[in-house]
Amino acid sequence: MRYSASRSGAALLLALPLLAGAVPLSGMNIPIPAGTTIPLNRRASFLLDDGSVNIPALARHLNFAAAKFQRGFNAFERNTGAAHPLAFLEDLFGLARRGAGGVALADQGEMLWTGKIALGTPPQEFTMDFDTGSSDLFVPAAGCGGSAGCGGRAEYDAGKSTSGRDLGRNFTLRYGDGSTVKGKQYAESVAIAGLSAANQTIGAADTYSAGFTSGMDGLVGLGFKSISVYNAPPLLDTLVAQGAVDAPVFGFKLAQEGSELFIGGTNKTLYAGEPTYVDVTHEGYWQVEMDQLAVNGTQAVGKTAAIIDSGTTLLVGNEQDVANFYKNVTGAKPVDGQQGLWSVPCDAVPQVSLTFGGKKVDIRPETFTLGPVSMGSSDCLAGIASTTSMCASFWIIGDVFMQNVYTIFDKGESRVGFADLA
């Protein structure tokens, strides 16, 4: 479904304090903003104190990503009555179940791009991961601190909010290692960078099991409603429907410094030239067609389906496609004991590019590798991993790619745009 949102209004970059958004915009005689910025912080990376990659933590991250996609496929069929065209991909990431046991959870630093939101009246503040690969919003509930995975996280107390309403529905998010996030659904006000959404469906989790180790309080899904576990409009849809933003568009810049999510349009100061757009081929995920994946100027993978996912770190494909890629890389080899993960020489990182809609995006060497596979190793963990159970050519395009381009997600026109960073 395409929106018919107005594109009028002068460009306006809001720099309002977060809590100013606790006041609803509806009914106020003020211009509708063309967009607003949410600064993002890079919380951590997959590196240990010795500078090497925490490979078990990376495997766990991919495990969570795998379960997220399977949940979305299931929700799509439940919400629409039809199977998602990629739903035959049971157990997406075979590598996810390997090396995940016995990990010191407190030491697992994951690469997350987080920003602030507030829930309720008066506002309760949370640090959130913004994820284009899912569509629901959830945070810990009051009392969740007794659950193994909730320690140190901010908690939502519905009893202290005058705007919250219990919807009488529960939710459960299951992950591939058996861990869960579960709790109740509420309708609640959400404030984000000076914008306000009323009666947004949120999840308040009374259980974050020990496997949920991501270093943030909760998650904001930015996908389409058809993959919502709640079968409810995602936050962006609510903001648009209530007139809080001018257009159902958002843009990401991910970088070591100056990362941001721009909601309601794009931040044109962060990119150069005109974006190249590609159509979403099937609404649910941000699924588009990738023209090719190339290494050192040679095509390794041809035209294929791809999902652009800010919530996954690596580029992930099936075993055959990934093997075709690495056979063109001198010194590439599988990581011992970690099926699907590969390394490349730290001093000879290949030139990798992805092409969408005829636009070639080069992956900088410093974003393609995550770090040495072990302390003192001359081999670095590479940014492309394979799966054991994907039966067709299909790719998850994560942050390894997104750090090299300004990415635009346009629900109104059902398309994704890519522009050179300024």
C-alpha positions as a Markdown table, in Angstrom:
| # | Residue | x | y | z |
|---|---|---|---|---|
| 1 | Met | 0.0 | 0.0 | 0.0 |
| 2 | Arg | 1.3 | 3.4 | -1.0 |
| 3 | Tyr | 0.7 | 6.5 | 1.1 |
| 4 | Ser | -0.6 | 9.8 | -0.3 |
| 5 | Ala | 1.1 | 12.1 | 2.2 |
| 6 | Ser | 1.6 | 15.7 | 1.4 |
| 7 | Arg | 5.1 | 16.7 | 0.4 |
| 8 | Ser | 4.6 | 20.4 | 1.0 |
| 9 | Gly | 6.3 | 22.6 | 3.6 |
| 10 | Ala | 9.7 | 24.2 | 3.7 |
| 11 | Ala | 12.6 | 22.1 | 4.8 |
| 12 | Leu | 13.0 | 22.3 | 8.5 |
| 13 | Leu | 15.6 | 20.6 | 10.7 |
| 14 | Leu | 14.3 | 20.4 | 14.2 |
| 15 | Ala | 16.8 | 20.4 | 17.1 |
| 16 | Leu | 14.2 | 20.3 | 19.8 |
| 17 | Pro | 14.8 | 18.5 | 23.1 |
| 18 | Leu | 13.4 | 15.0 | 23.2 |
| 19 | Leu | 10.9 | 15.6 | 26.0 |
| 20 | Ala | 9.4 | 18.5 | 24.1 |
| 21 | Gly | 7.6 | 15.9 | 22.0 |
| 22 | Ala | 5.6 | 14.9 | 25.1 |
| 23 | Val | 3.1 | 17.6 | 24.0 |
| 24 | Pro | 0.8 | 16.2 | 21.2 |
| 25 | Leu | 1.1 | 18.1 | 18.0 |
| 26 | Ser | -2.5 | 17.5 | 16.9 |
| 27 | Gly | -4.8 | 20.5 | 17.2 |
| 28 | Met | -1.9 | 23.0 | 17.6 |
| 29 | Asn | -1.7 | 25.8 | 15.1 |
| 30 | Ile | 1.9 | 25.2 | 14.0 |
| 31 | Pro | 3.4 | 24.1 | 10.7 |
| 32 | Ile | 3.8 | 20.4 | 10.1 |
| 33 | Pro | 7.6 | 19.8 | 10.1 |
| 34 | Ala | 9.2 | 18.5 | 7.0 |
| 35 | Gly | 11.5 | 16.3 | 9.0 |
| 36 | Thr | 13.4 | 15.9 | 12.3 |
| 37 | Thr | 16.8 | 14.5 | 13.3 |
| 38 | Ile | 17.4 | 11.7 | 15.8 |
| 39 | Pro | 21.1 | 11.6 | 16.7 |
| 40 | Leu | 22.4 | 8.1 | 16.9 |
| 41 | Asn | 25.2 | 6.8 | 19.0 |
| 42 | Arg | 27.4 | 3.8 | 18.2 |
| 43 | Arg | 27.2 | 1.9 | 21.5 |
| 44 | Ala | 29.9 | -0.6 | 20.9 |
| 45 | Ser | 31.5 | -3.0 | 18.4 |
| 46 | Phe | 32.1 | -6.7 | 18.3 |
| 47 | Leu | 35.6 | -6.3 | 19.6 |
| 48 | Leu | 37.1 | -7.7 | 22.8 |
| 49 | Asp | 39.5 | -5.8 | 25.0 |
| 50 | Asp | 42.5 | -7.2 | 23.1 |
| 51 | Gly | 41.2 | -5.8 | 19.8 |
| 52 | Ser | 40.1 | -9.1 | 18.3 |
| 53 | Val | 36.5 | -9.9 | 17.2 |
| 54 | Asn | 34.2 | -11.5 | 19.7 |
| 55 | Ile | 33.1 | -14.2 | 17.4 |
| 56 | Pro | 30.6 | -15.9 | 19.7 |
| 57 | Ala | 28.9 | -12.5 | 20.2 |
| 58 | Leu | 28.7 | -12.0 | 16.5 |
| 59 | Ala | 27.2 | -15.5 | 16.1 |
| 60 | Arg | 24.6 | -14.6 | 18.7 |
| 61 | His | 23.8 | -11.4 | 16.9 |
| 62 | Leu | 23.2 | -13.3 | 13.7 |
| 63 | Asn | 21.1 | -15.8 | 15.7 |
| 64 | Phe | 18.8 | -13.0 | 16.8 |
| 65 | Ala | 18.6 | -11.6 | 13.2 |
| 66 | Ala | 17.6 | -15.1 | 12.0 |
| 67 | Ala | 14.8 | -15.3 | 14.4 |
| 68 | Lys | 13.7 | -11.8 | 13.6 |
| 69 | Phe | 13.2 | -12.7 | 9.9 |
| 70 | Gln | 11.4 | -15.9 | 10.7 |
| 71 | Arg | 9.0 | -14.1 | 13.0 |
| 72 | Gly | 8.4 | -11.6 | 10.3 |
| 73 | Phe | 7.6 | -14.3 | 7.8 |
| 74 | Asn | 5.2 | -15.9 | 10.2 |
| 75 | Ala | 3.6 | -12.5 | 11.0 |
| 76 | Phe | 3.2 | -11.7 | 7.3 |
| 77 | Glu | 1.2 | -14.9 | 6.7 |
| 78 | Arg | -0.9 | -14.4 | 9.8 |
| 79 | Asn | -1.6 | -10.7 | 8.9 |
| 80 | Thr | -2.2 | -11.0 | 5.2 |
| 81 | Gly | -3.4 | -14.6 | 4.8 |
| 82 | Ala | -0.7 | -15.3 | 2.2 |
| 83 | Ala | 2.8 | -16.8 | 2.6 |
| 84 | His | 5.7 | -14.4 | 2.2 |
| 85 | Pro | 7.6 | -15.3 | -1.1 |
| 86 | Leu | 10.7 | -15.9 | 0.9 |
| 87 | Ala | 9.1 | -17.8 | 3.8 |
| 88 | Phe | 10.3 | -21.1 | 2.6 |
| 89 | Leu | 13.7 | -20.1 | 4.1 |
| 90 | Glu | 13.3 | -22.0 | 7.3 |
| 91 | Asp | 16.0 | -21.4 | 9.9 |
| 92 | Leu | 17.8 | -18.7 | 8.0 |
| 93 | Phe | 21.2 | -18.6 | 9.6 |
| 94 | Gly | 22.6 | -22.1 | 10.2 |
| 95 | Leu | 25.7 | -20.5 | 11.7 |
| 96 | Ala | 23.6 | -18.9 | 14.5 |
| 97 | Arg | 23.4 | -22.0 | 16.6 |
| 98 | Arg | 27.1 | -22.5 | 16.6 |
| 99 | Gly | 29.4 | -21.0 | 19.3 |
| 100 | Ala | 26.6 | -19.3 | 21.2 |
| 101 | Gly | 26.7 | -21.4 | 24.3 |
| 102 | Gly | 28.6 | -20.4 | 27.4 |
| 103 | Val | 29.3 | -16.9 | 26.3 |
| 104 | Ala | 29.9 | -14.3 | 29.0 |
| 105 | Leu | 26.8 | -12.2 | 28.2 |
| 106 | Ala | 27.9 | -9.1 | 30.0 |
| 107 | Asp | 31.0 | -8.9 | 27.8 |
| 108 | Gln | 29.2 | -9.1 | 24.5 |
| 109 | Gly | 29.5 | -5.8 | 22.8 |
| 110 | Glu | 27.3 | -5.5 | 19.7 |
| 111 | Met | 27.4 | -2.9 | 17.0 |
| 112 | Leu | 24.2 | -1.0 | 17.6 |
| 113 | Trp | 23.1 | 2.4 | 16.4 |
| 114 | Thr | 20.9 | 3.8 | 19.2 |
| 115 | Gly | 18.8 | 6.9 | 19.9 |
| 116 | Lys | 16.4 | 8.2 | 22.4 |
| 117 | Ile | 12.6 | 8.1 | 22.7 |
| 118 | Ala | 10.2 | 8.7 | 25.5 |
| 119 | Leu | 7.0 | 6.9 | 26.4 |
| 120 | Gly | 4.0 | 8.0 | 28.5 |
| 121 | Thr | 2.9 | 11.0 | 30.4 |
| 122 | Pro | 5.0 | 12.2 | 32.2 |
| 123 | Pro | 7.7 | 10.9 | 29.8 |
| 124 | Gln | 9.9 | 7.9 | 30.6 |
| 125 | Glu | 13.1 | 7.9 | 28.5 |
| 126 | Phe | 14.6 | 4.9 | 26.7 |
| 127 | Thr | 17.7 | 4.2 | 24.5 |
| 128 | Met | 16.5 | 2.3 | 21.5 |
| 129 | Asp | 17.8 | 0.4 | 18.5 |
| 130 | Phe | 16.2 | 1.6 | 15.3 |
| 131 | Asp | 15.6 | -1.5 | 13.1 |
| 132 | Thr | 14.4 | -1.5 | 9.5 |
| 133 | Gly | 14.1 | -5.3 | 9.6 |
| 134 | Ser | 11.2 | -5.4 | 12.0 |
| 135 | Ser | 8.0 | -3.4 | 12.7 |
| 136 | Asp | 7.2 | -3.4 | 16.4 |
| 137 | Leu | 8.3 | -1.3 | 19.4 |
| 138 | Phe | 9.1 | -2.9 | 22.7 |
| 139 | Val | 10.8 | -2.0 | 26.0 |
| 140 | Pro | 11.2 | -3.6 | 29.4 |
| 141 | Ala | 8.2 | -3.3 | 31.8 |
| 142 | Ala | 8.4 | -2.3 | 35.4 |
| 143 | Gly | 9.7 | -5.3 | 37.4 |
| 144 | Cys | 11.5 | -6.8 | 34.5 |
| 145 | Gly | 14.8 | -6.2 | 36.3 |
| 146 | Gly | 14.2 | -9.6 | 38.0 |
| 147 | Ser | 14.6 | -11.3 | 34.6 |
| 148 | Ala | 18.1 | -12.4 | 33.6 |
| 149 | Gly | 18.2 | -10.1 | 30.5 |
| 150 | Cys | 16.7 | -7.0 | 32.0 |
| 151 | Gly | 19.4 | -5.9 | 34.4 |
| 152 | Gly | 20.6 | -2.3 | 33.8 |
| 153 | Arg | 17.8 | -1.4 | 31.4 |
| 154 | Ala | 15.3 | 1.4 | 31.7 |
| 155 | Glu | 11.8 | 0.1 | 32.5 |
| 156 | Tyr | 8.4 | 1.3 | 31.4 |
| 157 | Asp | 6.0 | 1.7 | 34.3 |
| 158 | Ala | 2.4 | 1.8 | 32.9 |
| 159 | Gly | 1.1 | 2.6 | 36.3 |
| 160 | Lys | 2.9 | 6.0 | 36.3 |
| 161 | Ser | 1.6 | 7.1 | 32.9 |
| 162 | Thr | -1.7 | 8.9 | 32.4 |
| 163 | Ser | -1.7 | 8.2 | 28.7 |
| 164 | Gly | -1.1 | 4.5 | 28.7 |
| 165 | Arg | -3.9 | 1.9 | 28.1 |
| 166 | Asp | -3.6 | -1.9 | 28.5 |
| 167 | Leu | -4.8 | -3.5 | 25.3 |
| 168 | Gly | -5.5 | -6.8 | 26.9 |
| 169 | Arg | -3.1 | -8.6 | 24.6 |
| 170 | Asn | 0.2 | -10.4 | 25.2 |
| 171 | Phe | 3.2 | -10.8 | 22.9 |
| 172 | Thr | 6.1 | -13.2 | 22.6 |
| 173 | Leu | 9.2 | -12.8 | 20.5 |
| 174 | Arg | 11.2 | -16.0 | 20.3 |
| 175 | Tyr | 14.8 | -16.2 | 19.3 |
| 176 | Gly | 16.7 | -19.1 | 17.6 |
| 177 | Asp | 18.6 | -20.1 | 20.8 |
| 178 | Gly | 15.3 | -20.6 | 22.7 |
| 179 | Ser | 15.4 | -17.2 | 24.5 |
| 180 | Thr | 12.3 | -15.0 | 24.6 |
| 181 | Val | 11.1 | -11.4 | 25.0 |
| 182 | Lys | 7.5 | -11.5 | 26.2 |
| 183 | Gly | 5.0 | -9.2 | 27.9 |
| 184 | Lys | 1.8 | -7.1 | 27.4 |
| 185 | Gln | 0.8 | -4.7 | 24.7 |
| 186 | Tyr | -0.2 | -1.1 | 25.5 |
| 187 | Ala | -1.5 | 1.9 | 23.6 |
| 188 | Glu | 0.8 | 4.7 | 24.6 |
| 189 | Ser | 2.1 | 8.1 | 23.6 |
| 190 | Val | 5.6 | 8.1 | 22.1 |
| 191 | Ala | 7.8 | 11.2 | 21.9 |
| 192 | Ile | 10.8 | 11.2 | 19.5 |
| 193 | Ala | 13.0 | 14.2 | 18.8 |
| 194 | Gly | 10.2 | 16.7 | 19.3 |
| 195 | Leu | 7.5 | 14.7 | 17.5 |
| 196 | Ser | 4.6 | 12.9 | 19.3 |
| 197 | Ala | 2.5 | 9.9 | 18.4 |
| 198 | Ala | -0.6 | 9.1 | 20.4 |
| 199 | Asn | -2.0 | 5.6 | 21.0 |
| 200 | Gln | 1.0 | 3.8 | 19.5 |
| 201 | Thr | 1.0 | 0.1 | 20.1 |
| 202 | Ile | 4.0 | -0.8 | 22.2 |
| 203 | Gly | 5.2 | -4.0 | 23.9 |
| 204 | Ala | 6.2 | -3.8 | 27.6 |
| 205 | Ala | 8.2 | -7.0 | 28.3 |
| 206 | Asp | 8.2 | -8.6 | 31.7 |
| 207 | Thr | 10.8 | -11.1 | 30.5 |
| 208 | Tyr | 14.0 | -10.5 | 28.7 |
| 209 | Ser | 15.7 | -13.9 | 28.8 |
| 210 | Ala | 19.4 | -14.1 | 29.2 |
| 211 | Gly | 20.0 | -14.6 | 25.5 |
| 212 | Phe | 18.8 | -11.0 | 24.8 |
| 213 | Thr | 22.1 | -9.3 | 25.3 |
| 214 | Ser | 21.9 | -6.2 | 23.0 |
| 215 | Gly | 23.1 | -3.1 | 24.7 |
| 216 | Met | 20.0 | -1.0 | 24.5 |
| 217 | Asp | 16.7 | -0.8 | 26.4 |
| 218 | Gly | 14.4 | -1.8 | 23.5 |
| 219 | Leu | 13.8 | -1.7 | 19.8 |
| 220 | Val | 11.8 | 0.5 | 17.3 |
| 221 | Gly | 10.8 | -1.4 | 14.2 |
| 222 | Leu | 10.7 | 0.6 | 10.9 |
| 223 | Gly | 9.4 | -2.0 | 8.5 |
| 224 | Phe | 5.9 | -2.4 | 7.1 |
| 225 | Lys | 2.8 | -3.3 | 9.1 |
| 226 | Ser | 2.4 | -6.7 | 7.4 |
| 227 | Ile | 5.3 | -8.1 | 9.4 |
| 228 | Ser | 4.2 | -6.6 | 12.7 |
| 229 | Val | 3.9 | -9.3 | 15.4 |
| 230 | Tyr | 1.2 | -7.0 | 17.0 |
| 231 | Asn | -0.5 | -6.5 | 13.6 |
| 232 | Ala | -0.5 | -2.8 | 14.4 |
| 233 | Pro | 0.9 | 0.2 | 12.5 |
| 234 | Pro | 4.6 | 0.9 | 13.1 |
| 235 | Leu | 5.7 | 4.1 | 14.7 |
| 236 | Leu | 6.3 | 5.9 | 11.4 |
| 237 | Asp | 2.9 | 5.1 | 10.1 |
| 238 | Thr | 1.3 | 6.5 | 13.3 |
| 239 | Leu | 3.4 | 9.7 | 13.0 |
| 240 | Val | 2.2 | 10.2 | 9.4 |
| 241 | Ala | -1.4 | 9.4 | 10.1 |
| 242 | Gln | -1.6 | 11.9 | 13.0 |
| 243 | Gly | 0.1 | 14.6 | 10.9 |
| 244 | Ala | 3.3 | 14.8 | 13.0 |
| 245 | Val | 5.5 | 14.5 | 9.9 |
| 246 | Asp | 5.0 | 15.6 | 6.4 |
| 247 | Ala | 6.0 | 12.4 | 4.6 |
| 248 | Pro | 6.4 | 8.7 | 5.3 |
| 249 | Val | 10.1 | 8.8 | 4.6 |
| 250 | Phe | 13.2 | 8.4 | 6.7 |
| 251 | Gly | 16.9 | 8.4 | 6.0 |
| 252 | Phe | 20.0 | 6.8 | 7.8 |
| 253 | Lys | 23.5 | 7.9 | 8.0 |
| 254 | Leu | 25.7 | 5.4 | 9.9 |
| 255 | Ala | 29.3 | 6.4 | 10.7 |
| 256 | Gln | 31.9 | 6.4 | 13.5 |
| 257 | Glu | 30.7 | 9.9 | 14.3 |
| 258 | Gly | 27.7 | 12.0 | 13.3 |
| 259 | Ser | 25.2 | 9.1 | 12.8 |
| 260 | Glu | 21.6 | 10.0 | 12.6 |
| 261 | Leu | 18.1 | 8.9 | 11.7 |
| 262 | Phe | 16.1 | 11.6 | 9.9 |
| 263 | Ile | 12.3 | 11.0 | 10.1 |
| 264 | Gly | 9.8 | 12.7 | 7.8 |
| 265 | Gly | 12.1 | 13.3 | 4.8 |
| 266 | Thr | 15.9 | 13.3 | 4.2 |
| 267 | Asn | 18.7 | 15.4 | 5.5 |
| 268 | Lys | 20.1 | 16.8 | 2.3 |
| 269 | Thr | 23.2 | 18.2 | 4.0 |
| 270 | Leu | 24.4 | 14.6 | 4.5 |
| 271 | Tyr | 24.5 | 13.5 | 0.9 |
| 272 | Ala | 25.6 | 14.7 | -2.5 |
| 273 | Gly | 23.7 | 14.6 | -5.7 |
| 274 | Glu | 20.4 | 13.0 | -6.4 |
| 275 | Pro | 19.5 | 9.6 | -4.8 |
| 276 | Thr | 19.1 | 6.5 | -7.0 |
| 277 | Tyr | 15.8 | 4.8 | -6.1 |
| 278 | Val | 14.8 | 1.1 | -6.5 |
| 279 | Asp | 11.3 | -0.2 | -5.9 |
| 280 | Val | 10.3 | -2.4 | -3.0 |
| 281 | Thr | 9.5 | -5.7 | -4.7 |
| 282 | His | 7.3 | -7.0 | -1.8 |
| 283 | Glu | 6.2 | -4.9 | 1.1 |
| 284 | Gly | 6.9 | -6.3 | 4.5 |
| 285 | Tyr | 10.6 | -6.0 | 4.7 |
| 286 | Trp | 12.5 | -3.4 | 2.7 |
| 287 | Gln | 13.0 | -5.9 | 0.0 |
| 288 | Val | 14.5 | -4.7 | -3.3 |
| 289 | Glu | 16.5 | -6.1 | -6.3 |
| 290 | Met | 20.3 | -6.0 | -6.1 |
| 291 | Asp | 21.9 | -5.8 | -9.6 |
| 292 | Gln | 25.2 | -7.4 | -8.5 |
| 293 | Leu | 27.8 | -8.0 | -5.9 |
| 294 | Ala | 31.3 | -7.6 | -7.2 |
| 295 | Val | 34.8 | -8.1 | -5.7 |
| 296 | Asn | 38.0 | -6.6 | -7.2 |
| 297 | Gly | 35.9 | -5.6 | -10.3 |
| 298 | Thr | 34.6 | -9.1 | -11.0 |
| 299 | Gln | 30.9 | -10.0 | -10.6 |
| 300 | Ala | 30.5 | -12.6 | -7.9 |
| 301 | Val | 26.7 | -12.6 | -7.6 |
| 302 | Gly | 24.2 | -11.4 | -10.2 |
| 303 | Lys | 20.7 | -10.0 | -9.9 |
| 304 | Thr | 19.0 | -11.2 | -6.8 |
| 305 | Ala | 16.6 | -10.3 | -4.0 |
| 306 | Ala | 18.0 | -8.3 | -1.1 |
| 307 | Ile | 16.6 | -6.9 | 2.2 |
| 308 | Ile | 18.1 | -3.6 | 3.5 |
| 309 | Asp | 18.3 | -4.1 | 7.3 |
| 310 | Ser | 19.8 | -1.6 | 9.7 |
| 311 | Gly | 19.5 | -4.3 | 12.5 |
| 312 | Thr | 22.0 | -6.7 | 11.0 |
| 313 | Thr | 25.7 | -6.0 | 11.0 |
| 314 | Leu | 27.0 | -8.1 | 8.1 |
| 315 | Leu | 26.1 | -8.9 | 4.5 |
| 316 | Val | 24.5 | -12.4 | 4.6 |
| 317 | Gly | 23.9 | -14.7 | 1.7 |
| 318 | Asn | 23.6 | -18.5 | 1.0 |
| 319 | Glu | 26.6 | -20.8 | 0.9 |
| 320 | Gln | 26.9 | -20.9 | -2.9 |
| 321 | Asp | 26.8 | -17.2 | -3.4 |
| 322 | Val | 29.3 | -16.5 | -0.6 |
| 323 | Ala | 31.6 | -19.2 | -1.9 |
| 324 | Asn | 31.5 | -17.6 | -5.4 |
| 325 | Phe | 32.4 | -14.3 | -3.8 |
| 326 | Tyr | 35.4 | -15.6 | -1.7 |
| 327 | Lys | 36.9 | -17.6 | -4.5 |
| 328 | Asn | 37.8 | -14.3 | -6.1 |
| 329 | Val | 39.6 | -13.1 | -2.9 |
| 330 | Thr | 43.2 | -14.1 | -2.4 |
| 331 | Gly | 43.9 | -15.4 | 1.1 |
| 332 | Ala | 40.2 | -15.7 | 2.1 |
| 333 | Lys | 39.4 | -18.7 | 4.3 |
| 334 | Pro | 36.6 | -20.0 | 6.6 |
| 335 | Val | 37.0 | -19.1 | 10.3 |
| 336 | Asp | 37.8 | -22.3 | 12.2 |
| 337 | Gly | 34.9 | -23.7 | 14.1 |
| 338 | Gln | 32.4 | -21.1 | 12.8 |
| 339 | Gln | 30.5 | -22.3 | 9.8 |
| 340 | Gly | 29.6 | -19.4 | 7.5 |
| 341 | Leu | 32.1 | -16.8 | 8.8 |
| 342 | Trp | 35.2 | -16.0 | 6.7 |
| 343 | Ser | 38.4 | -14.1 | 7.1 |
| 344 | Val | 40.6 | -12.1 | 4.7 |
| 345 | Pro | 44.2 | -10.8 | 5.1 |
| 346 | Cys | 44.1 | -7.7 | 7.2 |
| 347 | Asp | 46.6 | -6.0 | 4.9 |
| 348 | Ala | 44.9 | -7.1 | 1.6 |
| 349 | Val | 41.2 | -6.3 | 2.0 |
| 350 | Pro | 39.4 | -6.8 | -1.3 |
| 351 | Gln | 37.5 | -4.0 | -3.1 |
| 352 | Val | 33.8 | -4.9 | -2.7 |
| 353 | Ser | 30.9 | -3.1 | -4.3 |
| 354 | Leu | 27.1 | -3.6 | -4.5 |
| 355 | Thr | 25.0 | -2.2 | -7.3 |
| 356 | Phe | 21.3 | -1.2 | -6.9 |
| 357 | Gly | 19.3 | 0.5 | -9.7 |
| 358 | Gly | 22.6 | 0.9 | -11.7 |
| 359 | Lys | 24.3 | 2.8 | -8.8 |
| 360 | Lys | 27.5 | 1.1 | -7.6 |
| 361 | Val | 28.4 | 1.6 | -3.9 |
| 362 | Asp | 31.9 | 0.8 | -2.9 |
| 363 | Ile | 32.5 | -0.7 | 0.5 |
| 364 | Arg | 35.4 | 1.0 | 2.2 |
| 365 | Pro | 38.0 | -1.5 | 3.6 |
| 366 | Glu | 37.7 | -0.2 | 7.1 |
| 367 | Thr | 34.0 | -1.0 | 7.1 |
| 368 | Phe | 34.3 | -4.4 | 5.3 |
| 369 | Thr | 36.4 | -6.0 | 8.1 |
| 370 | Leu | 35.5 | -6.1 | 11.7 |
| 371 | Gly | 38.9 | -6.8 | 13.3 |
| 372 | Pro | 41.4 | -9.6 | 13.7 |
| 373 | Val | 39.9 | -13.1 | 14.3 |
| 374 | Ser | 42.2 | -13.5 | 17.3 |
| 375 | Met | 44.8 | -11.4 | 19.2 |
| 376 | Gly | 47.8 | -10.9 | 17.0 |
| 377 | Ser | 46.3 | -12.6 | 13.9 |
| 378 | Ser | 47.0 | -11.2 | 10.5 |
| 379 | Asp | 43.6 | -12.4 | 9.3 |
| 380 | Cys | 40.5 | -10.1 | 9.8 |
| 381 | Leu | 36.9 | -11.2 | 10.0 |
| 382 | Ala | 35.2 | -10.3 | 6.8 |
| 383 | Gly | 31.9 | -8.5 | 6.4 |
| 384 | Ile | 30.2 | -11.2 | 4.3 |
| 385 | Ala | 28.9 | -14.4 | 5.9 |
| 386 | Ser | 27.1 | -17.4 | 4.5 |
| 387 | Thr | 24.1 | -19.5 | 5.7 |
| 388 | Thr | 23.5 | -23.2 | 5.6 |
| 389 | Ser | 19.8 | -23.3 | 4.7 |
| 390 | Met | 18.9 | -20.6 | 2.3 |
| 391 | Cys | 17.7 | -22.4 | -0.8 |
| 392 | Ala | 17.8 | -19.5 | -3.2 |
| 393 | Ser | 20.0 | -16.5 | -4.0 |
| 394 | Phe | 18.9 | -14.0 | -1.4 |
| 395 | Trp | 20.8 | -11.4 | 0.7 |
| 396 | Ile | 20.5 | -9.5 | 3.9 |
| 397 | Ile | 22.2 | -6.2 | 3.5 |
| 398 | Gly | 23.3 | -4.8 | 6.8 |
| 399 | Asp | 25.5 | -2.1 | 8.3 |
| 400 | Val | 28.7 | -3.1 | 6.5 |
| 401 | Phe | 26.9 | -1.7 | 3.4 |
| 402 | Met | 24.9 | 1.1 | 5.0 |
| 403 | Gln | 28.0 | 2.8 | 6.5 |
| 404 | Asn | 29.1 | 3.6 | 2.9 |
| 405 | Val | 25.9 | 5.4 | 1.6 |
| 406 | Tyr | 23.0 | 7.6 | 2.7 |
| 407 | Thr | 20.0 | 5.3 | 2.7 |
| 408 | Ile | 16.5 | 6.5 | 2.2 |
| 409 | Phe | 13.4 | 4.5 | 3.1 |
| 410 | Asp | 10.3 | 5.8 | 1.4 |
| 411 | Lys | 7.0 | 4.2 | 2.3 |
| 412 | Gly | 4.9 | 6.6 | 0.3 |
| 413 | Glu | 6.5 | 5.5 | -3.0 |
| 414 | Ser | 7.4 | 2.0 | -1.7 |
| 415 | Arg | 11.1 | 2.4 | -2.6 |
| 416 | Val | 14.6 | 2.6 | -1.2 |
| 417 | Gly | 17.1 | 5.3 | -2.2 |
| 418 | Phe | 20.9 | 5.4 | -2.1 |
| 419 | Ala | 23.0 | 8.6 | -2.3 |
| 420 | Asp | 26.7 | 9.4 | -2.0 |
| 421 | Leu | 27.7 | 10.6 | 1.4 |
| 422 | Ala | 28.6 | 14.3 | 1.5 |
